[in-house]
XYZ file of C-alpha atoms in Angstrom:
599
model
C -3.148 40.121 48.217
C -2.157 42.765 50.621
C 1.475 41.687 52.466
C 2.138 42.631 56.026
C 4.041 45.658 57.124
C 6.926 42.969 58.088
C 6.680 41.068 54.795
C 6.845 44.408 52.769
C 10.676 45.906 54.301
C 11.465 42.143 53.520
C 11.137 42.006 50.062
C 12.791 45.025 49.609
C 15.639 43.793 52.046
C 15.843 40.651 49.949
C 15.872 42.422 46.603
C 19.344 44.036 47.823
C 20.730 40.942 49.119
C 24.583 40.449 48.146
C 24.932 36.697 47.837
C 29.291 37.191 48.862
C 27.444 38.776 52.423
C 23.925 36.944 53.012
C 23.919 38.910 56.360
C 25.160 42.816 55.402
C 21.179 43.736 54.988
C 20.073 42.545 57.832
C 22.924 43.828 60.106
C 22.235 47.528 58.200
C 18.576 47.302 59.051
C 19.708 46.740 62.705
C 21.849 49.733 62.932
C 19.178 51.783 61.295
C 16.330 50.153 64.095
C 19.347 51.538 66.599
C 19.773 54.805 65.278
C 23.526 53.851 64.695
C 25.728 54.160 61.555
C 26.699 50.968 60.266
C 30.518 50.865 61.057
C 32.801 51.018 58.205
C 35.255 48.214 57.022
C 38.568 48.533 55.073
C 37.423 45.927 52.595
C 34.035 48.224 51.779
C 34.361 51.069 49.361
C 33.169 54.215 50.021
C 29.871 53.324 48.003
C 29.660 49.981 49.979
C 29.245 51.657 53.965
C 26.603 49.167 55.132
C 23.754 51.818 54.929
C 20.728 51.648 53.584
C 18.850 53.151 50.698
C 16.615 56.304 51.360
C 13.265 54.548 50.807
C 13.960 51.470 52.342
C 15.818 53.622 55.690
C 11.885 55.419 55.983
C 10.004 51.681 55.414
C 12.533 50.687 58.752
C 12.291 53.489 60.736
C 8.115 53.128 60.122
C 8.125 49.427 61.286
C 9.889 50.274 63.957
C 7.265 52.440 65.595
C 4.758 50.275 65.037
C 6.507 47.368 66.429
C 9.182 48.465 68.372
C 12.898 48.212 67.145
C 13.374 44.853 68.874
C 10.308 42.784 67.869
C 10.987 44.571 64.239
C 14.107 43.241 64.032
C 12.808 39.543 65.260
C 10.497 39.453 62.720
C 13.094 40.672 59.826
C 15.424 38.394 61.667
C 12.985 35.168 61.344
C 12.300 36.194 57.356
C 16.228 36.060 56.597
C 16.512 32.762 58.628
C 14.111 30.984 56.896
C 15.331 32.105 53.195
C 19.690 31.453 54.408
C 18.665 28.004 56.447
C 21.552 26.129 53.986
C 23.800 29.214 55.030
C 23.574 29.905 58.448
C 23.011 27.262 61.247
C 20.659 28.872 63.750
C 19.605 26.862 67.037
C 16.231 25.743 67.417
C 14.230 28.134 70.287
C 13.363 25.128 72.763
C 16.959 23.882 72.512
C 18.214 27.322 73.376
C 15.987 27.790 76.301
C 17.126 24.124 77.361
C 20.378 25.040 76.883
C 20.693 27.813 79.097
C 18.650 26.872 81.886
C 21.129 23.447 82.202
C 24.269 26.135 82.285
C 22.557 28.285 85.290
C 23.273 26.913 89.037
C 21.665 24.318 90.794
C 18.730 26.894 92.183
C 18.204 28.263 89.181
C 20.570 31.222 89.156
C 21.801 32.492 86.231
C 25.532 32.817 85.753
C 26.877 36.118 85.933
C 29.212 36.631 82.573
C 28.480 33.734 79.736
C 30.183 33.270 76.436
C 29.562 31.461 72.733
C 32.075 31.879 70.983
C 30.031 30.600 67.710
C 27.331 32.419 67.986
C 25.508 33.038 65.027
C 22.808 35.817 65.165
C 23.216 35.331 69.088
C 19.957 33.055 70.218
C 22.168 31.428 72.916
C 23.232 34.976 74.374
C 20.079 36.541 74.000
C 18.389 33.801 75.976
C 20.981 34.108 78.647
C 21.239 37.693 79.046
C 17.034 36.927 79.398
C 17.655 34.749 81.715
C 19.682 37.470 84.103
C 22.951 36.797 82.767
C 24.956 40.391 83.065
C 28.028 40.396 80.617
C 27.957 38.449 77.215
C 30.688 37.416 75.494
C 30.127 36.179 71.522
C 32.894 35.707 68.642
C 31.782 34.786 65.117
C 33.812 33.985 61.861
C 30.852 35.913 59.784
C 31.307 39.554 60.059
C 28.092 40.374 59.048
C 26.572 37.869 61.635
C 28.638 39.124 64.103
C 27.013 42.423 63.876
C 24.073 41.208 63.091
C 24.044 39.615 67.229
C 25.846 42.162 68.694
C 22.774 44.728 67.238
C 20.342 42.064 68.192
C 21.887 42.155 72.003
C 21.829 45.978 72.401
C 18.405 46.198 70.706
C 16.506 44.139 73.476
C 18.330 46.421 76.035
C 21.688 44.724 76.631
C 24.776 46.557 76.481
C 27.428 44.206 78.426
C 28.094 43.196 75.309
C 31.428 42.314 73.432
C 30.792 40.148 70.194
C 33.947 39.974 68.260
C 34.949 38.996 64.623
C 36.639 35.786 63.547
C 38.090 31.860 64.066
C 37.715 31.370 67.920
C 39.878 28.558 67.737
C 42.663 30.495 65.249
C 41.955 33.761 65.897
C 40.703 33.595 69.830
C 39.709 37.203 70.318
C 38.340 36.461 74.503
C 41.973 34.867 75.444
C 41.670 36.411 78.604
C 37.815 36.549 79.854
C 37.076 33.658 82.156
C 33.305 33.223 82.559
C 30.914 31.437 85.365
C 28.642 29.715 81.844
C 29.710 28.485 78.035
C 26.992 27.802 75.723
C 27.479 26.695 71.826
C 26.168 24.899 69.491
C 29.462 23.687 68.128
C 30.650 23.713 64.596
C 30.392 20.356 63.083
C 32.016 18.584 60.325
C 34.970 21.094 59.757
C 37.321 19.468 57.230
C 39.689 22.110 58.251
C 39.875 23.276 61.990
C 43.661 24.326 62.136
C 45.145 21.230 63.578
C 48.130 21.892 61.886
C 48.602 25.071 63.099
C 47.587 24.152 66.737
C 49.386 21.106 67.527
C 51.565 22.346 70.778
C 48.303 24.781 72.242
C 48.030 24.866 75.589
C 44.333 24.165 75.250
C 44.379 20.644 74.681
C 44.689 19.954 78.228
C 42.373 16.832 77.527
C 44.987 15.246 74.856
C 45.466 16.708 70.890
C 42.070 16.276 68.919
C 42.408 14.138 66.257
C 41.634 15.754 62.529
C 37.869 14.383 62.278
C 36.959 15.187 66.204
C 36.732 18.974 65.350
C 33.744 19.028 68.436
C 36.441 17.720 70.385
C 38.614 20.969 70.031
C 35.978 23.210 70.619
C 35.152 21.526 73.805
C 38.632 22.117 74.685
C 38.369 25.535 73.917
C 35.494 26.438 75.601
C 36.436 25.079 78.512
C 39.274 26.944 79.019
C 37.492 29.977 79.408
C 35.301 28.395 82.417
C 35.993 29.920 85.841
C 36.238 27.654 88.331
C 32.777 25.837 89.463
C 31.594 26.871 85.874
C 28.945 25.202 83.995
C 29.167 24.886 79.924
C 26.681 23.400 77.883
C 27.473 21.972 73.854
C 25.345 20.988 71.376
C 26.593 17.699 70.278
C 26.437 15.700 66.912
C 25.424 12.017 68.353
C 28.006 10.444 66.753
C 30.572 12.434 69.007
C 29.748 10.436 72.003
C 30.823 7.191 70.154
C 33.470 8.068 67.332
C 36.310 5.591 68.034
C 39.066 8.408 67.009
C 37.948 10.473 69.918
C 37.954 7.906 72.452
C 40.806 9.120 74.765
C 39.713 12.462 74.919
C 36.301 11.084 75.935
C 38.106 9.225 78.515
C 39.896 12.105 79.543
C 36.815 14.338 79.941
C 35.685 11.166 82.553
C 38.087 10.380 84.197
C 39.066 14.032 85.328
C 35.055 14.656 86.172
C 34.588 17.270 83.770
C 31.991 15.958 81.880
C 29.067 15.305 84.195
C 25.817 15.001 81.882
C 25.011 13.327 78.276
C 21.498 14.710 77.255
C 19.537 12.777 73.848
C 17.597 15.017 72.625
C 14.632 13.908 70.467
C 15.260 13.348 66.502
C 14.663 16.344 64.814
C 15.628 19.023 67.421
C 18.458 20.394 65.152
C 18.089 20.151 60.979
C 22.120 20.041 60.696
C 22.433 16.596 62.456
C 20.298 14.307 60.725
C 21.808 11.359 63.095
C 20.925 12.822 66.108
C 21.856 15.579 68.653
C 22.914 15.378 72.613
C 23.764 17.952 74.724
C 26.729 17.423 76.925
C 26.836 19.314 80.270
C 30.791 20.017 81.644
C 31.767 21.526 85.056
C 35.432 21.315 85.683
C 36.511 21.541 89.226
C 39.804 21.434 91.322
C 37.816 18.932 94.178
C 38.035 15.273 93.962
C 36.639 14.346 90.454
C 32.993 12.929 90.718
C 32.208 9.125 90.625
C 29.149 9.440 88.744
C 27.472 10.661 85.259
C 24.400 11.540 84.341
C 22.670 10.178 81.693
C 19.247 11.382 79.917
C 17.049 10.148 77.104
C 13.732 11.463 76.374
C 12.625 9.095 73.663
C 10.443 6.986 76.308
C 8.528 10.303 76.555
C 8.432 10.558 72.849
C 7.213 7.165 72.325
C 4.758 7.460 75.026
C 3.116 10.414 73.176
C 3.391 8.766 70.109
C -0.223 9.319 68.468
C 0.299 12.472 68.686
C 3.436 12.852 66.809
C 1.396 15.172 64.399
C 1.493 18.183 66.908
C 5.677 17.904 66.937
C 7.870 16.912 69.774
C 5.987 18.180 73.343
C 9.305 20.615 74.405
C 7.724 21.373 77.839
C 7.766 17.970 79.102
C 11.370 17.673 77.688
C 12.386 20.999 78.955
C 11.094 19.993 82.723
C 12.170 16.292 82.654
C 16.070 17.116 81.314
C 16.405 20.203 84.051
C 14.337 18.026 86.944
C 16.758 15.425 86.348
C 20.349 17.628 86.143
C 19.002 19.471 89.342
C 18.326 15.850 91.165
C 21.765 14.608 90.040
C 23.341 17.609 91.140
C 21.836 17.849 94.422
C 21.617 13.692 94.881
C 18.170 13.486 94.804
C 16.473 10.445 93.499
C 16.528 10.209 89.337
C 13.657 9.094 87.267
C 15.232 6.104 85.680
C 12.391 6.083 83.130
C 14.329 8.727 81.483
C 17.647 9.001 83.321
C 20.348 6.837 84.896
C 23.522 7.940 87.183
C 26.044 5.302 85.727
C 30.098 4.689 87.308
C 32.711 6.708 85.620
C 34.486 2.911 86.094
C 31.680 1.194 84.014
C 32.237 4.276 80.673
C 36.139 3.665 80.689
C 35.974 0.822 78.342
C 37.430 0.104 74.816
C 35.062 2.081 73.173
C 33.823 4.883 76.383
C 30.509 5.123 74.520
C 28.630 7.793 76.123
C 25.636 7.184 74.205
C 22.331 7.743 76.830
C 20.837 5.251 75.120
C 22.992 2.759 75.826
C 23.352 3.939 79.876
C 19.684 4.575 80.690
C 17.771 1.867 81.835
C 14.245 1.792 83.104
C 12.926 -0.335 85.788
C 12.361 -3.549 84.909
C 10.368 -4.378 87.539
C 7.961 -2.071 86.338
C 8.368 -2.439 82.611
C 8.975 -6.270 81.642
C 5.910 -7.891 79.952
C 6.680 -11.207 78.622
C 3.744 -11.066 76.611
C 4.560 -7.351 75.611
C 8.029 -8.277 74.587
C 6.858 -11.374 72.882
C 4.766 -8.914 70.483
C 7.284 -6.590 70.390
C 9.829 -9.402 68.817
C 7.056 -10.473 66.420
C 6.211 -6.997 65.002
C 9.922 -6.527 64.574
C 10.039 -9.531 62.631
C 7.320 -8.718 60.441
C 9.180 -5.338 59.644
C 12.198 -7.425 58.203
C 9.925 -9.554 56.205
C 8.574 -6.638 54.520
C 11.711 -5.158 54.367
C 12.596 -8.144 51.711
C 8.958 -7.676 50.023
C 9.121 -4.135 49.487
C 12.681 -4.006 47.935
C 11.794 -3.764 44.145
C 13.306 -6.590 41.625
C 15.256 -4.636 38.910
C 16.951 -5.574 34.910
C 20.128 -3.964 33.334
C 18.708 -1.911 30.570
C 20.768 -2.593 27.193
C 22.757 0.747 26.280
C 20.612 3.094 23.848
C 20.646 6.259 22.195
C 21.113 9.351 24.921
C 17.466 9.589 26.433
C 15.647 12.627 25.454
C 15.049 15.340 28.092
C 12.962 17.781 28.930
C 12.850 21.055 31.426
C 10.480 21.332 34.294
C 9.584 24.563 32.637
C 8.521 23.082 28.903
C 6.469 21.424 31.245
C 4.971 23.972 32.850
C 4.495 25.746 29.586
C 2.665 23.268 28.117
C -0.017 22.434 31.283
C 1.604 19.218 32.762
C 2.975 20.782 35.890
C 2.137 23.794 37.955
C 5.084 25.258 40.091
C 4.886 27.891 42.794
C 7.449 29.166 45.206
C 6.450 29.728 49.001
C 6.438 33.129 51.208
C 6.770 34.172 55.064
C 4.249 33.895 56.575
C 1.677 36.574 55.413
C -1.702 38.807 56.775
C -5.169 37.902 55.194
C -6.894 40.710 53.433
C -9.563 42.733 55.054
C -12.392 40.702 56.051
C -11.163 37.498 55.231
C -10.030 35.642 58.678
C -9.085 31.869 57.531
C -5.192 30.890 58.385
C -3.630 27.341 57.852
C -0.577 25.885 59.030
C 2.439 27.054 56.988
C 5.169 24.391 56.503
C 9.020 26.573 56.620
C 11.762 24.629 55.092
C 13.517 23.542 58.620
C 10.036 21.666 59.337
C 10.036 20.546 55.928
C 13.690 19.383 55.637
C 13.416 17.725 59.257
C 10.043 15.580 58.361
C 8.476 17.886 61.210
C 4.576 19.054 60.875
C 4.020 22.753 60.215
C 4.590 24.867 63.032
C 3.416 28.704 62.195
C 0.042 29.900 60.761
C -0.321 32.128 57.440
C -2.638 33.162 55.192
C -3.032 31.898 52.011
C -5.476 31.438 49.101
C -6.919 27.929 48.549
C -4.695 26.704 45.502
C -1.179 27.318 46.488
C -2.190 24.777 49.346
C -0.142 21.347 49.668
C -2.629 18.644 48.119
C -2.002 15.106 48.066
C 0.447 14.761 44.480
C 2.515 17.625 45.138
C 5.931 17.609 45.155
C 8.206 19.655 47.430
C 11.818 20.947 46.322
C 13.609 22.132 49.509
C 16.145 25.160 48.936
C 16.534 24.865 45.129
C 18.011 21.478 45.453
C 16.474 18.963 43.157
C 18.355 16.221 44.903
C 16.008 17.020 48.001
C 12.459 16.604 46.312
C 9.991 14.613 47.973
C 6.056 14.092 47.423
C 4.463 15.902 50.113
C 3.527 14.164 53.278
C -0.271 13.913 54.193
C -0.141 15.733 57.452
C 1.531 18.091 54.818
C -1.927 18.451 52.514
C -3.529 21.843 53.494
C -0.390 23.563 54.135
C 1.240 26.820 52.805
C 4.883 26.235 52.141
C 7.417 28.922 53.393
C 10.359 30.438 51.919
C 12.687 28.454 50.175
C 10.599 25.810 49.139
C 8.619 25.208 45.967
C 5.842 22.812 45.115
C 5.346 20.994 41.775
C 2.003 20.190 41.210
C 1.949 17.628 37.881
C -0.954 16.853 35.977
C -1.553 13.525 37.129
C -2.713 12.349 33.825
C 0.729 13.711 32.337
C 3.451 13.493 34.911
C 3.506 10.633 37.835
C 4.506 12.256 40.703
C 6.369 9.534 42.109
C 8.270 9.509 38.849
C 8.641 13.287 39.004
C 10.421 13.115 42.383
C 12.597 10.311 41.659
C 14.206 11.331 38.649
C 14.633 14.687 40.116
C 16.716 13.364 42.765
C 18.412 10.447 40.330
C 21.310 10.092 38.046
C 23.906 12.985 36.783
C 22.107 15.059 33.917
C 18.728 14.627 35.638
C 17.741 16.998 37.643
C 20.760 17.282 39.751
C 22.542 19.856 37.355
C 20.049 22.551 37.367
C 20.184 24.846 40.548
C 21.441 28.403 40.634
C 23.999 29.144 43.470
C 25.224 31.993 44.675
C 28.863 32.588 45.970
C 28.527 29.978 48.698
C 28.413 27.372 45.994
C 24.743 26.343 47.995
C 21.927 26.243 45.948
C 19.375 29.344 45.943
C 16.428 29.088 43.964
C 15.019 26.209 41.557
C 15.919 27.143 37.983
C 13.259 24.987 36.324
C 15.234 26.293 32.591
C 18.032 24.382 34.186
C 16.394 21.352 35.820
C 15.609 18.106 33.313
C 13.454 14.865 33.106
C 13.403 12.251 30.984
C 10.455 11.752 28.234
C 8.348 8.510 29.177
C 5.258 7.587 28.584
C 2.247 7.976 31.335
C 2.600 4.262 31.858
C 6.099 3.608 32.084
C 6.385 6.187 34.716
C 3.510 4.980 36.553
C 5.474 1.667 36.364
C 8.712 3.761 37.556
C 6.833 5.828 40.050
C 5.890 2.302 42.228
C 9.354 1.251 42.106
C 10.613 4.810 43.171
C 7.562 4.471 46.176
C 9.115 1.437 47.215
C 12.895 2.452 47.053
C 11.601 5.574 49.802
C 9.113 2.336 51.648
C 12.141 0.925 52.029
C 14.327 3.303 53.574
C 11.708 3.830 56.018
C 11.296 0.306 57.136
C 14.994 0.203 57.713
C 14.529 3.229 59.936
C 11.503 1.453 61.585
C 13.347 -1.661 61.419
C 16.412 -0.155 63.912
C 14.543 2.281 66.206
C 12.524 -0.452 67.482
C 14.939 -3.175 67.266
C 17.125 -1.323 69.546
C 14.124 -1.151 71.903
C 13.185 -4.561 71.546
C 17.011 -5.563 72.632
C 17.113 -3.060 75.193
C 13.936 -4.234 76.996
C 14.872 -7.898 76.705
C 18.869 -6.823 78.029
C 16.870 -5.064 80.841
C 14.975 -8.705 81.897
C 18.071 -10.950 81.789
C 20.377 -8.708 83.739
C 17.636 -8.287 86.277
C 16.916 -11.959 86.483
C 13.483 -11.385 85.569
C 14.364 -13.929 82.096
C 16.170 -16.732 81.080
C 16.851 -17.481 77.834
C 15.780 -20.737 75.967
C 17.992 -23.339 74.852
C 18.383 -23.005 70.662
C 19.263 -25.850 68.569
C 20.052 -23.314 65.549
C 22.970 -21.613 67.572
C 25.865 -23.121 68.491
């Protein structure tokens, strides 16, 4: 099979990569695309300058005229991403575009100097400086990544450009730049963000973040470095709008008018957040705080498209309806309260100053309360609990025994029950030959999202229904593959077991890679990051049963992952079933029944 100009300078790339600097190759091949000398450290040796190897320097350099050093380095750029997504969080493109359209003014206008100062390889400045956006300000606690953006900036022909090294919240290396736009996609989860060290900073203006509201302190931060009548946008874990331990800040933010928008985006739109993301839109101001806040969910437009899920979320729609809806609320035009609501800042300083959309937006009931609707709503919601009870399977202590015996996925591969392949980027069909399919990368795949790039690939390293998928060398992430999965090529980073169905159930095969210590969980390789790398099927065990009993484990394994996803089922559309029916009662439009069973 004959790779792709792009995919060839990639392997060779990733045959040098140093696990201690996932990002020093790809920052090199920038400098070369530039026609710059990498610049030198004081922790690199004089062997260790960042350059690049003769061969691989003339493979560049070649690319680059056939591609142009910008779209080059895209392409390289979209290689490493998929094969470090455990490493290095990069923002989805149609959240970036959203993202920086909300921070612009009310007509549109870009703002005039912008700063992240966590910004990755730089998609949130890039798309800014793209959108007009003069000077860009970046900071970055990855050298390598740092470089890697700042090359990335001056490639595609911007040179306002200052993208420093470091901790922005320790090591602050903009303390003095005040910009018209903010846009990050905030750490999350830090166990460690220097509270300690930052108790008296005159950044908390909005109260001391507690230890676990680490979003909370970046807010701070990047809002301090808003000029006045500035707009900055965050990229929000959900459960930062709700967490009781950030309360008062939330308050704060509120009652001071700061922060003006809350913005659900739909499920999947970052991998990171498995609980949901929201974008939260801040403008602090000297005049008279406003009484208002916007509030915007875009599930009704996701559940109104909902047969055709299979073609991913529709980010157009959600693109125009979040901006149509910021521009109305800014300018006081009417909302569309299908999607968005203008609540009080009175009725969100509560006990808990939940500033969860979902909770705020409300549609029109006039327009949307069906008794008999509702009525079949509560019944299929019903239903879903029943089953939740039926599906759950009925398990027996099994007496202590002799250790079980094991074996490795690769005795099994040696010996015919199970085929195992790794996948590529994406790659160019030989001469002639014109067939593509979809090709599934391991964001999509991690995320439950359909395939959303085209390869080529020959017929049997396609997804088929039995396959198993192992996402970033992780056993603990296996899953059988999905059926809008089957006919799929599977990207870097993931690799699909195919069992002999006769041999191995796959059911069983997934569940006992993802089960108990010993099995399966023990066997990855990792590189310095202590993440896992690559699938080490020497490494990677199973337990010996016979065809039947794992057919008989398999089911129960099939209904343990039934189950989880009826208790998904069971919550999104509970929520909606309360929501519609709060809707009726508070506009009069239902009364509730007398019930003997409740007191």
């Amino acid at each position: 099979m004959r790779l792709s100009p792009v995919d060839e300078v990639w392997q060779a790339m990733d045959a040098l990569r140093d696990p201690g600097r996932p990002g020093g190759i790809l920052a090199a091949v920038g400098f070369r695309l530039l026609g710059e000398d990498p610049p030198r450290h004081s922790d690199r040796t004089e062997t260790d300058t960042g350059g690049l190897p003769p061969e691989l320097g003339v493979h560049v350099d070649a690319l680059g005229d056939r591609l142009g050093a910008a779209e080059a380095f895209e392409e390289l750029l979209s290689r490493w991403t998929e094969a470090h997504a455990r490493q290095a969080e990069v923002t989805p493109a149609p959240v970036v575009s959203l993202m920086c359209a909300l921070a612009g003014s009310a007509d549109g206008t870009a703002p005039d100097a912008v700063l992240d100062p966590a910004c990755g390889t730089g998609g949130l400045l890039l798309q800014a400086a793209e959108n007009g956006t003069a000077s860009l300000f970046g900071q970055e606690i990855q050298p390598d990544l740092a470089e890697v953006a700042d090359v990335r900036l001056r490639l595609h022909g911007y040179h306002d450009v200052t993208v420093a090294t470091g901790d922005s919240l320790l090591e602050d290396a903009h303390t003095a730049a005040r910009v018209r736009g903010v846009v990050c996609n905030l750490p999350s989860g830090q166990r460690d963000w220097g509270r300690s060290k930052l108790g008296y900073d005159t950044r908390w203006t909005y109260g001391l973040p507690p230890k676990g509201e680490p979003e909370l302190a970046w807010v701070q931060h990047c809002l301090a470095h808003l000029d006045g009548g500035g707009s900055a946008v965050f990229l929000m874990p959900a459960a930062a709008a709700a967490r009781s331990s950030g309360r008062r800040i939330r308050a704060e933010l509120l009652r001071r008018g700061t922060l003006r928008a809350v913005v659900a985006l739909p499920s999947g739109s970052a991998s990171t957040h498995s609980l949901g993301t929201h974008l939260w839109i801040a403008q602090p101001s000297n005049e008279p705080p406003s009484s208002d806040v916007l509030f915007v969910d875009v599930e009704p437009l996701v559940e109104a498209a909902s047969e055709n899920r299979a073609t991913g979320t529709d980010w157009k729609t959600v693109h125009t309806a979040v901006t149509e809806a910021w521009r109305h609320f800014r300018t006081g035009a009417e909302l569309d309260l299908a999607v968005s609501s203008a609540v009080p800042v009175i009725e969100l300083l509560d006990e808990e100053v939940d500033i969860t959309p979902a909770r705020h937006v409300r549609t029109d009931p006039d327009e949307t309360f069906d008794p008999v609707q509702l009525e079949e709503d509560r019944t299929h919601w019903l239903r879903t609990l029943a089953e939740l009870t039926d599906v759950l399977p009925t398990v027996r202590e099994v007496p202590a025994a002799d250790p079980q015996v094991l074996v490795s996925l690769e005795d099994l591969s040696r010996s015919g029950a199970l085929r195992m392949w790794r996948g590529s980027s994406a790659r160019e069909a030989p001469d002639g030959a014109e067939a593509r399919v979809p090709l599934l990368n391991l964001i999509d795949g991690q995320s439950r999202m359909p395939p959303g790039r085209w390869t080529y690939a020959p017929e049997n390293e396609l997804i088929s229904e039995g396959d198993v998928l192992v996402f970033a060398g992780s056993p603990q992430s296996a899953r059988p593959a999905d059926p809008r999965e089957y006919g799929a090529a599977v990207g870097q980073s993931i690799t699909v077991l195919r069992p002999e169905r006769d041999l191995l159930d796959p059911w069983f095969l997934a569940g006992a890679l993802t089960g108990g210590p010993g099995v399966g969980r023990s066997g990855t390789s990792a590189g310095t990051t202590g993440r896992p790398s690559r699938l080490d099927p020497g490494r990677v065990f199973l337990p010996v049963r016979e065809p039947a009993e794992q057919h008989r484990i398999g089911r129960a394994f099939r209904d343990v992952a039934r189950l989880d996803e009826l208790l998904d089922q069971a919550a999104e559309h509970g929520r909606r079933v309360a929501r519609r029916l709060a809707d009726a009662l508070a506009a009069g439009l239902a009364d509730p029944i007398d019930d003997d069973r409740r007191g």
